[in-house]
CSV table of C-alpha atoms and ligand atoms in Angstrom, one decimal:
chain,number,residue,atom,x,y,z
X,598,MET,CA,-10.3,-26.5,21.3
X,599,ASP,CA,-11.8,-23.2,22.0
X,600,MET,CA,-14.0,-23.0,18.9
X,601,ILE,CA,-15.1,-24.8,15.8
X,602,ILE,CA,-16.5,-23.0,12.7
X,603,LYS,CA,-18.3,-25.7,10.9
X,604,ASN,CA,-20.0,-26.4,7.6
X,605,GLY,CA,-18.7,-23.3,5.8
X,606,THR,CA,-16.9,-22.9,2.5
X,607,VAL,CA,-13.3,-21.9,3.2
X,608,VAL,CA,-11.8,-19.5,0.7
X,609,THR,CA,-8.0,-19.1,0.2
X,610,ALA,CA,-6.0,-17.3,-2.4
X,611,SER,CA,-6.1,-20.4,-4.6
X,612,ASP,CA,-9.0,-22.6,-3.5
X,613,MET,CA,-12.5,-22.9,-2.2
X,614,PHE,CA,-13.6,-26.0,-0.3
X,615,LYS,CA,-16.0,-27.1,2.4
X,616,ALA,CA,-14.3,-27.6,5.8
X,617,ASP,CA,-14.5,-27.1,9.5
X,618,ILE,CA,-12.0,-24.9,11.2
X,619,GLY,CA,-10.7,-25.5,14.7
X,620,ILE,CA,-9.3,-22.6,16.8
X,621,GLU,CA,-7.3,-22.6,20.0
X,622,ASN,CA,-5.6,-19.8,21.8
X,623,GLY,CA,-6.3,-17.4,18.9
X,624,LYS,CA,-4.7,-19.7,16.3
X,625,ILE,CA,-6.1,-21.9,13.6
X,626,VAL,CA,-5.2,-25.5,14.8
X,627,GLU,CA,-7.1,-27.6,12.4
X,628,ILE,CA,-8.8,-27.5,9.0
X,629,SER,CA,-10.5,-30.6,8.0
X,630,GLY,CA,-13.6,-32.1,6.4
X,631,LYS,CA,-15.2,-32.8,9.8
X,632,ILE,CA,-14.1,-31.9,13.3
X,633,ASP,CA,-15.8,-33.6,16.2
X,634,GLU,CA,-18.1,-31.0,17.9
X,635,SER,CA,-17.6,-32.4,21.3
X,636,LEU,CA,-14.0,-31.3,21.2
X,637,ALA,CA,-14.9,-27.6,21.3
X,638,LYS,CA,-16.2,-25.2,24.0
X,639,HIS,CA,-18.0,-23.2,21.3
X,640,VAL,CA,-19.4,-24.2,17.9
X,641,VAL,CA,-20.4,-21.7,15.1
X,642,ASP,CA,-22.5,-23.1,12.3
X,643,ALA,CA,-21.5,-21.4,9.0
X,644,GLU,CA,-23.7,-23.6,6.7
X,645,GLY,CA,-24.1,-21.8,3.4
X,646,LYS,CA,-21.6,-19.1,4.3
X,647,LEU,CA,-18.1,-18.3,3.1
X,648,ILE,CA,-15.2,-18.4,5.6
X,649,LEU,CA,-12.5,-15.9,4.6
X,650,PRO,CA,-9.2,-14.7,6.2
X,651,GLY,CA,-9.6,-11.2,7.6
X,652,ALA,CA,-8.5,-8.4,5.2
X,653,ILE,CA,-5.3,-6.5,5.8
X,654,ASP,CA,-5.6,-2.8,5.0
X,655,ALA,CA,-2.0,-1.8,4.3
X,656,HIS,CA,-2.8,1.9,3.9
X,657,THR,CA,-4.6,3.9,6.6
X,658,HIS,CA,-4.1,7.4,8.1
X,659,LEU,CA,-5.7,7.3,11.5
X,660,ALA,CA,-5.5,10.4,13.7
X,661,MET,CA,-3.3,11.9,10.9
X,662,PRO,CA,-2.4,15.6,11.2
X,663,PHE,CA,-3.1,17.0,7.7
X,664,GLY,CA,-4.5,20.1,6.0
X,665,GLY,CA,-4.7,22.1,9.3
X,666,THR,CA,-6.7,19.4,11.2
X,667,ILE,CA,-6.5,15.8,12.2
X,668,SER,CA,-8.3,12.9,10.3
X,669,SER,CA,-11.5,12.2,12.1
X,670,ASP,CA,-10.9,8.5,13.0
X,671,ASP,CA,-8.5,7.9,15.8
X,672,TYR,CA,-6.9,4.5,16.4
X,673,TYR,CA,-10.0,3.2,18.2
X,674,ALA,CA,-12.7,4.5,15.8
X,675,GLY,CA,-10.7,3.5,12.7
X,676,THR,CA,-10.0,0.0,13.8
X,677,ARG,CA,-13.6,-0.5,15.2
X,678,ALA,CA,-14.8,0.4,11.7
X,679,ALA,CA,-12.2,-1.9,10.2
X,680,ALA,CA,-13.4,-4.9,12.3
X,681,CYS,CA,-17.0,-4.2,11.2
X,682,GLY,CA,-15.9,-4.4,7.5
X,683,GLY,CA,-13.9,-7.7,8.0
X,684,THR,CA,-10.5,-6.0,8.2
X,685,THR,CA,-8.5,-7.5,11.0
X,686,THR,CA,-5.1,-5.9,10.5
X,687,VAL,CA,-4.3,-2.3,9.5
X,688,PHE,CA,-1.0,-0.7,8.5
X,689,ASP,CA,-1.0,2.9,9.6
X,690,PHE,CA,1.4,5.6,8.4
X,691,VAL,CA,3.7,7.2,10.9
X,692,LEU,CA,5.0,10.5,9.7
X,693,GLN,CA,8.6,11.0,10.9
X,694,ASP,CA,9.5,14.4,12.4
X,695,PHE,CA,12.6,16.2,11.3
X,696,GLY,CA,15.6,15.0,13.5
X,697,GLU,CA,13.7,11.9,14.7
X,698,THR,CA,14.9,8.4,14.2
X,699,MET,CA,12.5,5.9,12.4
X,700,VAL,CA,12.1,3.8,15.6
X,701,ASP,CA,11.4,6.8,17.8
X,702,ALA,CA,8.7,7.9,15.2
X,703,VAL,CA,7.1,4.5,15.5
X,704,LYS,CA,7.3,4.5,19.3
X,705,ARG,CA,5.8,8.0,19.4
X,706,ARG,CA,2.7,6.9,17.4
X,707,ASP,CA,2.5,3.6,19.2
X,708,LYS,CA,1.7,5.5,22.4
X,709,LEU,CA,-1.6,6.6,20.7
X,710,CYS,CA,-2.4,3.3,19.1
X,711,ALA,CA,-1.5,0.8,21.8
X,712,GLY,CA,-4.4,0.5,24.2
X,713,ALA,CA,-6.7,2.0,21.6
X,714,ALA,CA,-6.8,-0.4,18.6
X,715,ALA,CA,-9.6,-2.9,18.3
X,716,VAL,CA,-7.8,-5.1,15.7
X,717,ASP,CA,-4.1,-5.8,15.1
X,718,TYR,CA,-1.9,-3.2,13.6
X,719,SER,CA,1.5,-2.4,12.2
X,720,TYR,CA,3.1,0.6,10.7
X,721,HIS,CA,4.9,2.1,7.7
X,722,VAL,CA,7.2,5.1,8.3
X,723,ALA,CA,6.8,8.0,6.0
X,724,VAL,CA,10.3,9.3,5.7
X,725,LYS,CA,11.1,13.0,5.8
X,726,ASP,CA,14.6,13.4,7.1
X,727,VAL,CA,17.6,11.1,6.4
X,728,SER,CA,20.3,13.6,7.2
X,729,GLY,CA,23.3,12.4,9.3
X,730,GLU,CA,22.7,9.2,11.1
X,731,LEU,CA,19.0,9.2,10.4
X,732,LEU,CA,19.5,7.3,7.2
X,733,ASP,CA,20.9,4.4,9.2
X,734,SER,CA,17.9,4.4,11.5
X,735,ILE,CA,16.0,2.8,8.6
X,736,GLU,CA,18.0,-0.3,9.3
X,737,ASP,CA,17.3,-0.2,13.1
X,738,CYS,CA,13.6,0.1,12.2
X,739,VAL,CA,13.8,-3.0,10.0
X,740,LYS,CA,15.3,-4.9,13.0
X,741,PHE,CA,12.6,-3.4,15.3
X,742,GLY,CA,9.9,-5.1,13.1
X,743,VAL,CA,8.8,-2.2,10.9
X,744,PRO,CA,10.5,-2.9,7.6
X,745,SER,CA,8.4,-0.7,5.3
X,746,PHE,CA,8.7,3.0,4.5
X,747,LYS,CA,7.1,5.5,2.3
X,748,VAL,CA,8.2,8.5,0.5
X,749,PHE,CA,5.9,11.3,-0.7
X,750,MET,CA,6.7,13.0,-4.0
X,751,VAL,CA,4.1,15.6,-3.1
X,752,TYR,CA,2.9,17.8,-0.2
X,753,ASP,CA,5.0,20.0,2.0
X,754,PHE,CA,6.4,16.8,3.7
X,755,GLY,CA,7.4,15.3,0.3
X,756,VAL,CA,11.1,14.4,-0.2
X,757,THR,CA,13.6,15.6,-2.8
X,758,ASP,CA,14.8,13.3,-5.6
X,759,GLY,CA,18.1,13.0,-3.7
X,760,VAL,CA,16.4,11.8,-0.5
X,761,PHE,CA,14.2,9.3,-2.5
X,762,TYR,CA,17.4,7.9,-4.1
X,763,LYS,CA,19.2,7.6,-0.8
X,764,VAL,CA,16.2,5.8,0.8
X,765,LEU,CA,16.0,3.3,-2.1
X,766,LYS,CA,19.7,2.5,-1.8
X,767,LYS,CA,19.4,2.0,1.9
X,768,ALA,CA,16.4,-0.2,1.5
X,769,LYS,CA,18.3,-2.4,-0.9
X,770,GLU,CA,21.1,-2.8,1.7
X,771,CYS,CA,18.9,-3.7,4.7
X,772,GLY,CA,15.9,-5.5,3.3
X,773,ALA,CA,13.4,-2.7,3.6
X,774,LEU,CA,10.5,-2.0,1.2
X,775,ILE,CA,9.9,1.5,0.0
X,776,GLY,CA,6.4,2.6,-0.9
X,777,VAL,CA,5.9,5.8,-2.9
X,778,HIS,CA,3.1,8.3,-3.3
X,779,ALA,CA,3.8,9.2,-6.9
X,780,GLU,CA,2.5,12.5,-8.3
X,781,ASN,CA,4.5,15.4,-9.9
X,782,ASN,CA,4.5,18.1,-7.3
X,783,GLU,CA,5.8,21.0,-9.5
X,784,ILE,CA,3.2,20.5,-12.1
X,785,ILE,CA,0.4,20.3,-9.5
X,786,ASN,CA,1.6,23.5,-8.0
X,787,THR,CA,1.8,25.2,-11.3
X,788,LEU,CA,-1.6,24.1,-12.5
X,789,THR,CA,-3.1,25.0,-9.1
X,790,SER,CA,-1.8,28.6,-9.3
X,791,GLU,CA,-3.1,29.0,-12.8
X,792,PHE,CA,-6.6,27.8,-11.9
X,793,LEU,CA,-6.7,30.0,-8.8
X,794,ALA,CA,-5.6,33.0,-10.8
X,795,GLU,CA,-8.4,32.4,-13.3
X,796,GLY,CA,-11.0,32.1,-10.4
X,797,LYS,CA,-11.5,28.3,-11.1
X,798,THR,CA,-11.9,27.2,-7.5
X,799,SER,CA,-14.5,24.3,-7.5
X,800,ALA,CA,-13.7,20.7,-6.5
X,801,TRP,CA,-13.5,19.9,-10.2
X,802,TYR,CA,-10.2,21.8,-10.4
X,803,HIS,CA,-8.7,19.5,-7.8
X,804,TYR,CA,-8.9,16.9,-10.5
X,805,MET,CA,-7.9,19.3,-13.3
X,806,SER,CA,-4.7,20.3,-11.3
X,807,ARG,CA,-3.8,16.6,-10.9
X,808,PRO,CA,-4.7,15.2,-14.3
X,809,GLU,CA,-3.8,11.6,-15.4
X,810,PHE,CA,-0.2,12.4,-16.6
X,811,VAL,CA,0.7,14.0,-13.3
X,812,GLU,CA,0.5,10.6,-11.7
X,813,ALA,CA,1.7,8.6,-14.7
X,814,GLU,CA,4.9,10.6,-15.1
X,815,ALA,CA,5.8,10.2,-11.4
X,816,ASP,CA,5.0,6.4,-11.4
X,817,THR,CA,7.3,6.0,-14.4
X,818,ARG,CA,10.1,8.0,-12.8
X,819,ALA,CA,9.8,6.2,-9.5
X,820,ILE,CA,10.0,2.8,-11.3
X,821,GLN,CA,13.1,4.0,-13.3
X,822,TRP,CA,14.9,4.8,-10.0
X,823,ALA,CA,14.0,1.5,-8.4
X,824,LYS,CA,15.2,-0.3,-11.5
X,825,ALA,CA,18.5,1.7,-11.5
X,826,VAL,CA,19.1,1.0,-7.9
X,827,GLY,CA,18.1,-2.6,-8.3
X,828,THR,CA,15.6,-2.6,-5.4
X,829,LYS,CA,11.9,-3.4,-5.2
X,830,LEU,CA,9.3,-0.7,-5.0
X,831,TYR,CA,5.6,-0.5,-3.9
X,832,ILE,CA,3.4,2.1,-5.5
X,833,VAL,CA,0.6,3.1,-3.2
X,834,HIS,CA,-2.8,4.0,-4.4
X,835,LEU,CA,-2.1,3.7,-8.1
X,836,ALA,CA,-5.1,5.2,-9.9
X,837,ASN,CA,-4.2,5.8,-13.6
X,838,LYS,CA,-3.9,3.6,-16.6
X,839,ASP,CA,-0.5,4.8,-17.9
X,840,GLY,CA,1.1,4.3,-14.5
X,841,LEU,CA,-0.3,0.8,-14.5
X,842,ALA,CA,1.1,0.2,-18.0
X,843,ALA,CA,4.5,1.2,-16.6
X,844,VAL,CA,4.1,-1.3,-13.7
X,845,THR,CA,3.1,-4.1,-16.2
X,846,LYS,CA,6.1,-3.4,-18.3
X,847,ALA,CA,8.5,-3.5,-15.3
X,848,LYS,CA,6.9,-6.7,-14.0
X,849,ASP,CA,7.3,-8.2,-17.5
X,850,GLU,CA,10.9,-7.3,-17.5
X,851,GLY,CA,11.3,-9.1,-14.2
X,852,TYR,CA,11.5,-6.2,-11.7
X,853,GLU,CA,9.9,-6.5,-8.3
X,854,ILE,CA,7.5,-3.6,-8.6
X,855,TYR,CA,4.2,-3.9,-6.6
X,856,ALA,CA,1.1,-1.8,-7.2
X,857,GLU,CA,-1.7,-1.1,-4.8
X,858,THR,CA,-5.0,0.5,-5.7
X,859,CYS,CA,-8.0,1.5,-3.7
X,860,PRO,CA,-11.8,0.8,-3.9
X,861,GLN,CA,-12.6,4.4,-4.6
X,862,TYR,CA,-10.6,4.3,-7.9
X,863,LEU,CA,-12.5,1.2,-8.9
X,864,GLU,CA,-15.9,2.6,-8.2
X,865,PHE,CA,-15.8,6.3,-9.0
X,866,THR,CA,-14.5,8.5,-11.8
X,867,CYS,CA,-13.5,12.2,-11.8
X,868,ASP,CA,-17.2,13.0,-12.6
X,869,VAL,CA,-17.8,13.0,-8.8
X,870,TYR,CA,-16.0,16.3,-8.6
X,871,LYS,CA,-18.8,17.9,-10.6
X,872,ARG,CA,-21.3,16.9,-7.9
X,873,GLU,CA,-22.7,19.4,-5.4
X,874,ASP,CA,-20.8,17.4,-2.7
X,875,GLY,CA,-17.7,17.0,-4.9
X,876,ARG,CA,-15.4,18.2,-2.1
X,877,ASN,CA,-16.2,15.1,0.0
X,878,PHE,CA,-14.5,13.0,-2.7
X,879,VAL,CA,-11.3,15.1,-2.7
X,880,CYS,CA,-8.3,12.8,-2.1
X,881,SER,CA,-4.9,12.6,-3.8
X,882,PRO,CA,-4.5,11.2,-6.3
X,883,PRO,CA,-8.0,12.1,-7.4
X,884,MET,CA,-10.4,9.7,-9.0
X,885,LYS,CA,-9.5,9.4,-12.7
X,886,GLY,CA,-11.4,9.0,-16.0
X,887,GLU,CA,-13.4,6.0,-16.9
X,888,GLU,CA,-10.6,4.5,-19.0
X,889,SER,CA,-8.3,4.4,-16.0
X,890,ARG,CA,-11.1,2.9,-13.8
X,891,GLN,CA,-11.6,0.1,-16.4
X,892,ALA,CA,-7.8,-0.4,-16.7
X,893,LEU,CA,-7.5,-0.9,-12.9
X,894,TRP,CA,-10.1,-3.7,-12.9
X,895,GLU,CA,-8.2,-5.4,-15.8
X,896,GLY,CA,-4.9,-4.9,-13.9
X,897,ILE,CA,-6.3,-6.7,-11.0
X,898,LYS,CA,-7.5,-9.6,-13.1
X,899,ARG,CA,-4.1,-9.9,-14.9
X,900,GLY,CA,-2.2,-9.8,-11.6
X,901,ASP,CA,-0.5,-6.5,-12.2
X,902,ILE,CA,-2.2,-4.9,-9.3
X,903,ASP,CA,-1.0,-6.8,-6.2
X,904,THR,CA,-3.0,-5.3,-3.3
X,905,ILE,CA,-6.1,-3.3,-2.4
X,906,ALA,CA,-6.0,-0.9,0.4
X,907,THR,CA,-8.1,2.1,1.4
X,908,ASP,CA,-6.0,5.2,2.1
X,909,HIS,CA,-8.6,5.7,4.8
X,910,CYS,CA,-8.3,9.4,5.9
X,911,PRO,CA,-11.7,10.8,6.6
X,912,PHE,CA,-12.5,14.4,7.5
X,913,GLN,CA,-15.8,15.8,8.9
X,914,SER,CA,-18.2,17.7,6.7
X,915,TYR,CA,-17.4,21.0,8.3
X,916,GLU,CA,-13.7,20.5,7.5
X,917,LYS,CA,-14.4,19.5,3.9
X,918,ASP,CA,-16.6,22.7,3.8
X,919,TRP,CA,-13.5,24.8,4.3
X,920,GLY,CA,-12.9,24.3,0.6
X,921,LYS,CA,-16.4,25.1,-0.6
X,922,ASP,CA,-15.0,28.1,-2.5
X,923,ASP,CA,-11.4,27.0,-2.9
X,924,PHE,CA,-10.4,23.4,-3.6
X,925,THR,CA,-7.0,24.0,-2.2
X,926,LYS,CA,-8.5,24.3,1.3
X,927,ILE,CA,-10.2,20.9,1.3
X,928,PRO,CA,-8.4,18.4,3.5
X,929,ASN,CA,-7.5,15.5,1.2
X,930,GLY,CA,-8.9,12.1,2.1
X,931,CYS,CA,-12.0,9.9,2.3
X,932,ALA,CA,-13.4,7.1,4.4
X,933,GLY,CA,-13.1,3.5,3.2
X,934,ILE,CA,-11.7,1.2,6.0
X,935,GLU,CA,-15.1,-0.4,6.6
X,936,ASN,CA,-16.0,-0.7,2.9
X,937,MET,CA,-13.0,-2.3,1.2
X,938,TYR,CA,-13.6,-6.0,1.9
X,939,PRO,CA,-17.4,-5.8,1.5
X,940,TYR,CA,-17.0,-3.9,-1.8
X,941,MET,CA,-14.4,-6.3,-3.3
X,942,LEU,CA,-16.4,-9.3,-2.1
X,943,SER,CA,-19.5,-7.9,-3.6
X,944,ALA,CA,-17.7,-7.6,-7.0
X,945,ALA,CA,-16.8,-11.3,-6.7
X,946,ASN,CA,-20.3,-12.2,-5.7
X,947,GLU,CA,-21.5,-10.4,-8.9
X,948,GLY,CA,-19.1,-12.5,-11.0
X,949,LYS,CA,-16.6,-9.7,-11.8
X,950,LEU,CA,-13.7,-11.7,-10.3
X,951,PRO,CA,-13.2,-14.9,-8.3
X,952,PHE,CA,-13.5,-14.9,-4.5
X,953,THR,CA,-10.0,-16.4,-4.4
X,954,LYS,CA,-8.7,-13.3,-6.2
X,955,VAL,CA,-10.3,-11.0,-3.5
X,956,VAL,CA,-8.6,-13.0,-0.8
X,957,GLU,CA,-5.3,-12.9,-2.6
X,958,ILE,CA,-5.3,-9.1,-3.1
X,959,CYS,CA,-7.0,-8.0,0.2
X,960,SER,CA,-5.3,-10.4,2.5
X,961,THR,CA,-2.7,-12.9,1.3
X,962,ASN,CA,-0.6,-10.5,-0.9
X,963,PRO,CA,-0.3,-7.7,1.7
X,964,ALA,CA,0.7,-10.3,4.3
X,965,LYS,CA,3.4,-11.6,2.0
X,966,ILE,CA,4.7,-8.3,0.7
X,967,PHE,CA,5.0,-6.7,4.1
X,968,GLY,CA,6.2,-9.8,5.9
X,969,CYS,CA,3.3,-10.4,8.2
X,970,LYS,CA,3.8,-14.1,8.8
X,971,GLU,CA,0.9,-14.8,11.2
X,972,LYS,CA,-1.7,-13.3,8.9
X,973,GLY,CA,-3.1,-13.4,5.4
X,974,SER,CA,-4.5,-16.9,5.0
X,975,LEU,CA,-6.7,-19.6,6.5
X,976,ALA,CA,-4.0,-22.2,7.4
X,977,ILE,CA,-2.9,-24.1,10.4
X,978,GLY,CA,-0.7,-22.1,12.7
X,979,LYS,CA,-2.0,-18.7,11.4
X,980,ASP,CA,-3.8,-16.2,13.6
X,981,ALA,CA,-7.6,-16.9,13.7
X,982,ASP,CA,-8.5,-13.7,11.9
X,983,ILE,CA,-11.6,-14.9,10.2
X,984,VAL,CA,-14.6,-13.4,8.4
X,985,ILE,CA,-17.9,-15.2,7.9
X,986,TYR,CA,-19.6,-13.9,4.8
X,987,ASP,CA,-23.2,-14.3,3.7
X,988,LYS,CA,-23.6,-14.1,-0.1
X,989,ASN,CA,-27.3,-13.6,0.1
X,990,ILE,CA,-27.5,-10.3,2.1
X,991,ASP,CA,-28.5,-7.2,0.1
X,992,PHE,CA,-26.7,-4.3,1.8
X,993,THR,CA,-26.9,-0.6,1.0
X,994,ILE,CA,-24.1,1.5,2.5
X,995,THR,CA,-25.4,4.4,4.6
X,996,ASN,CA,-23.3,6.3,7.1
X,997,ASP,CA,-25.6,5.5,10.0
X,998,LYS,CA,-24.7,1.8,9.5
X,999,MET,CA,-20.9,2.5,9.5
X,1000,HIS,CA,-18.8,2.4,12.7
X,1001,SER,CA,-16.3,5.2,12.1
X,1002,ASP,CA,-16.4,8.7,13.8
X,1003,CYS,CA,-16.9,10.5,10.5
X,1004,ASP,CA,-20.2,12.1,9.8
X,1005,HIS,CA,-20.5,11.2,6.1
X,1006,THR,CA,-19.2,8.6,3.6
X,1007,ILE,CA,-18.4,8.8,-0.1
X,1008,TRP,CA,-19.9,5.3,-0.2
X,1009,GLU,CA,-23.4,6.5,0.8
X,1010,GLY,CA,-26.1,4.7,-1.3
X,1011,ILE,CA,-23.8,2.1,-2.9
X,1012,LYS,CA,-25.5,-1.2,-3.1
X,1013,LEU,CA,-23.6,-4.4,-2.3
X,1014,LYS,CA,-24.5,-8.0,-2.9
X,1015,GLY,CA,-23.4,-10.0,0.2
X,1016,TYR,CA,-21.9,-8.8,3.4
X,1017,PRO,CA,-19.8,-10.0,6.3
X,1018,VAL,CA,-21.9,-11.3,9.2
X,1019,GLN,CA,-19.1,-12.0,11.7
X,1020,THR,CA,-15.4,-11.0,12.2
X,1021,TYR,CA,-13.0,-12.7,14.5
X,1022,SER,CA,-9.7,-11.2,15.6
X,1023,ARG,CA,-7.4,-14.0,16.9
X,1024,GLY,CA,-10.4,-16.1,17.7
X,1025,ARG,CA,-12.3,-13.3,19.5
X,1026,LEU,CA,-15.6,-12.2,18.0
X,1027,VAL,CA,-15.3,-8.4,17.2
X,1028,TYR,CA,-18.2,-7.9,14.8
X,1029,ASP,CA,-21.6,-9.6,14.9
X,1030,ASN,CA,-24.4,-8.9,12.4
X,1031,GLY,CA,-24.1,-5.1,12.2
X,1032,LYS,CA,-22.7,-4.6,15.7
X,1033,PHE,CA,-19.2,-3.9,16.9
X,1034,VAL,CA,-18.7,-6.3,19.8
X,1035,GLY,CA,-14.9,-6.0,20.2
X,1036,GLU,CA,-13.0,-4.0,22.7
X,1037,LYS,CA,-10.8,-1.0,22.7
X,1038,GLY,CA,-7.2,-2.0,23.2
X,1039,TRP,CA,-7.7,-5.6,22.0
X,1040,GLY,CA,-5.5,-5.1,19.0
X,1041,SER,CA,-1.8,-5.8,19.3
X,1042,PHE,CA,1.3,-4.6,17.4
X,1043,VAL,CA,2.3,-7.0,14.6
X,1044,LYS,CA,6.1,-7.1,14.0
X,1045,CYS,CA,7.0,-7.8,10.4
X,1046,LYS,CA,10.0,-9.1,8.5
X,1047,ILE,CA,10.2,-9.0,4.7
X,1048,ASP,CA,12.0,-11.9,3.1
V,2413,ZN,ZN1,-2.2,7.7,1.9
């Protein structure tokens, strides 16, 4: 055996128990009450610590061209930060070009990622063009090992209702999963024009042009379509309470509707847009009101929110400053890849929800939903993607302690109870007590298959 992690408390999605974990060739090969130390080349004593599966961040935008620039974390910087926050797999979004097949889109992005990523990675394809034979290329992509896709109802690369419908139908035929960024584009554009004409240009009007119903209406409509087509649907970064109510209702009716939310919607409200640095918090959908924030926590506890992901898409301060006097010029997106797991685990450590629930929504559920068989749990045969967590560390987030390339973080000053002390990616130590100790290019492409 290459390594034993002993004396820790193992956390799964359903259970917590004291056990030793044996690792060989990057896989978990034994979990039992006591493993003989003499069997291993290397022994890690995790007395008093929690042993968790690495988190899976199913929503990142690394090196993403957007808003006239490119998000500031490339595949190396973003995955380095992920490792340091206990995230051992990321799903990044590939934006299909017009005329490009889905597999070609994946291969194009994989040239940037392969050789750069510090933890394992997979992709979702954001669909733009399904004309002619491109619709069938969805099926080829499923066979290739990337079975999840996303449609945007907003932005200049958003799809029409007709394209959304075709993609849902195709997904049903070939076992793909469609994710949706749900907001009402027309209403956003109309409100935005009205505010600009009235000279209302501060970051606050980013929120005002995308109020709660703009998202709720689109969530409800997207769910209606999935129901009508009879296929499942994954709503990315759900942030509002009425949209959540629609998800709850659809689940109660027996439909396979999944919802993801992000830590920023659990921590912040729209009040951040009144701050002097409000533009740094500009992302879409924006943070919502306190009622929505509370509803999201309740949704997690009830099981109506299935996953937590980050929508990590940071931009440097000077880029955010482009929108100082015009909120429409602020590149949309914030950092979060290093903060998700520590933030959610801190909530558990403070008694807000069980540790098992955090493992479920940050690791086990995304692995299941996206068909990532080797990940998502501490179990024999799974990849040894492991986080050792110390419940007794008091940690204040500051950008200088983060490992991304971005020069600021919306999480600055947030206090956490407990923090990861080590992260292993397939048995290799990649984060150790505040330091990145992994390597560029260590991460490998994870092929997925959805059941
Ligand atoms: Zn996103």
